[in-house]
C-alpha positions in Angstrom: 12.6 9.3 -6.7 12.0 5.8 -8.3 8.4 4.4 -10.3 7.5 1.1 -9.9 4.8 0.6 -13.0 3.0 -2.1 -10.8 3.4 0.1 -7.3 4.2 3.0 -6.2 6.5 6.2 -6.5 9.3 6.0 -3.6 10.6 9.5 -3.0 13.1 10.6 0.0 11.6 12.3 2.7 10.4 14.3 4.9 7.7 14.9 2.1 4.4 16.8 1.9 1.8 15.7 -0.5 -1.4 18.6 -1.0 -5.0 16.3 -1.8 -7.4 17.2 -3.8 -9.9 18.2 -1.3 -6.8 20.8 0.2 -5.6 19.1 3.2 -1.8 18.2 3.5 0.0 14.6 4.3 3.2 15.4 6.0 5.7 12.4 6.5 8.7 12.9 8.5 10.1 9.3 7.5 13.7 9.2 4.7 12.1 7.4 2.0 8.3 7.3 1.8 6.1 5.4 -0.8 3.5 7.1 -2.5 0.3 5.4 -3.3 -0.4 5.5 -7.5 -3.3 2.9 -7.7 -5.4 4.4 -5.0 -6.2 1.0 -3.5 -4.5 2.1 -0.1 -6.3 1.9 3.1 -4.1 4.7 4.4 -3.9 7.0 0.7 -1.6 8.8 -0.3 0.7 6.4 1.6 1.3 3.1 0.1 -0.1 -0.4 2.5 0.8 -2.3 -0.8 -2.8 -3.1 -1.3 -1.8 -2.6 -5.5 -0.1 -6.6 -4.9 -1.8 -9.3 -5.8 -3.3 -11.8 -3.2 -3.5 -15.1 -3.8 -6.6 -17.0 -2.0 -5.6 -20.5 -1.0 -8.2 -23.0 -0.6 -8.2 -25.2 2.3 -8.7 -29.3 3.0 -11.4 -30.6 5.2 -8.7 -31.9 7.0 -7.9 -28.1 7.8 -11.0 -27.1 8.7 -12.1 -30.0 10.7 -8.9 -31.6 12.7 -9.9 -34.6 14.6 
């Protein structure tokens, strides 16, 4: 098992993870990274939604090509 402070916990698989509300996650996959910030759009899994994004701005020239 290995804990990234800024992302999640990466254990070996196959791995079973018990929610709150009762109902299991089963993975069958070897290593399987387990959401911490509960950001993730597919929880307990990690979709590294916990990185930062970076909005870039674009030039007229982008939005209006000629």
């Amino acid at each position: 098992m290995a804990v990234d402070p800024k992302g999640p916990v990466l254990v070996e698989g196959p791995v079973e993870i018990v929610l709150e509300d009762g109902t299991v996650a089963r993975s069958d996959r070897f290593m399987v990274a387990v959401c911490t910030c509960r950001r993730s759009r597919t929880y307990p899994w990690c979709d590294t939604s916990h990185r930062p994004r970076e909005r870039t701005t674009s030039t007229s020239e982008d939005r209006d090509p000629q």
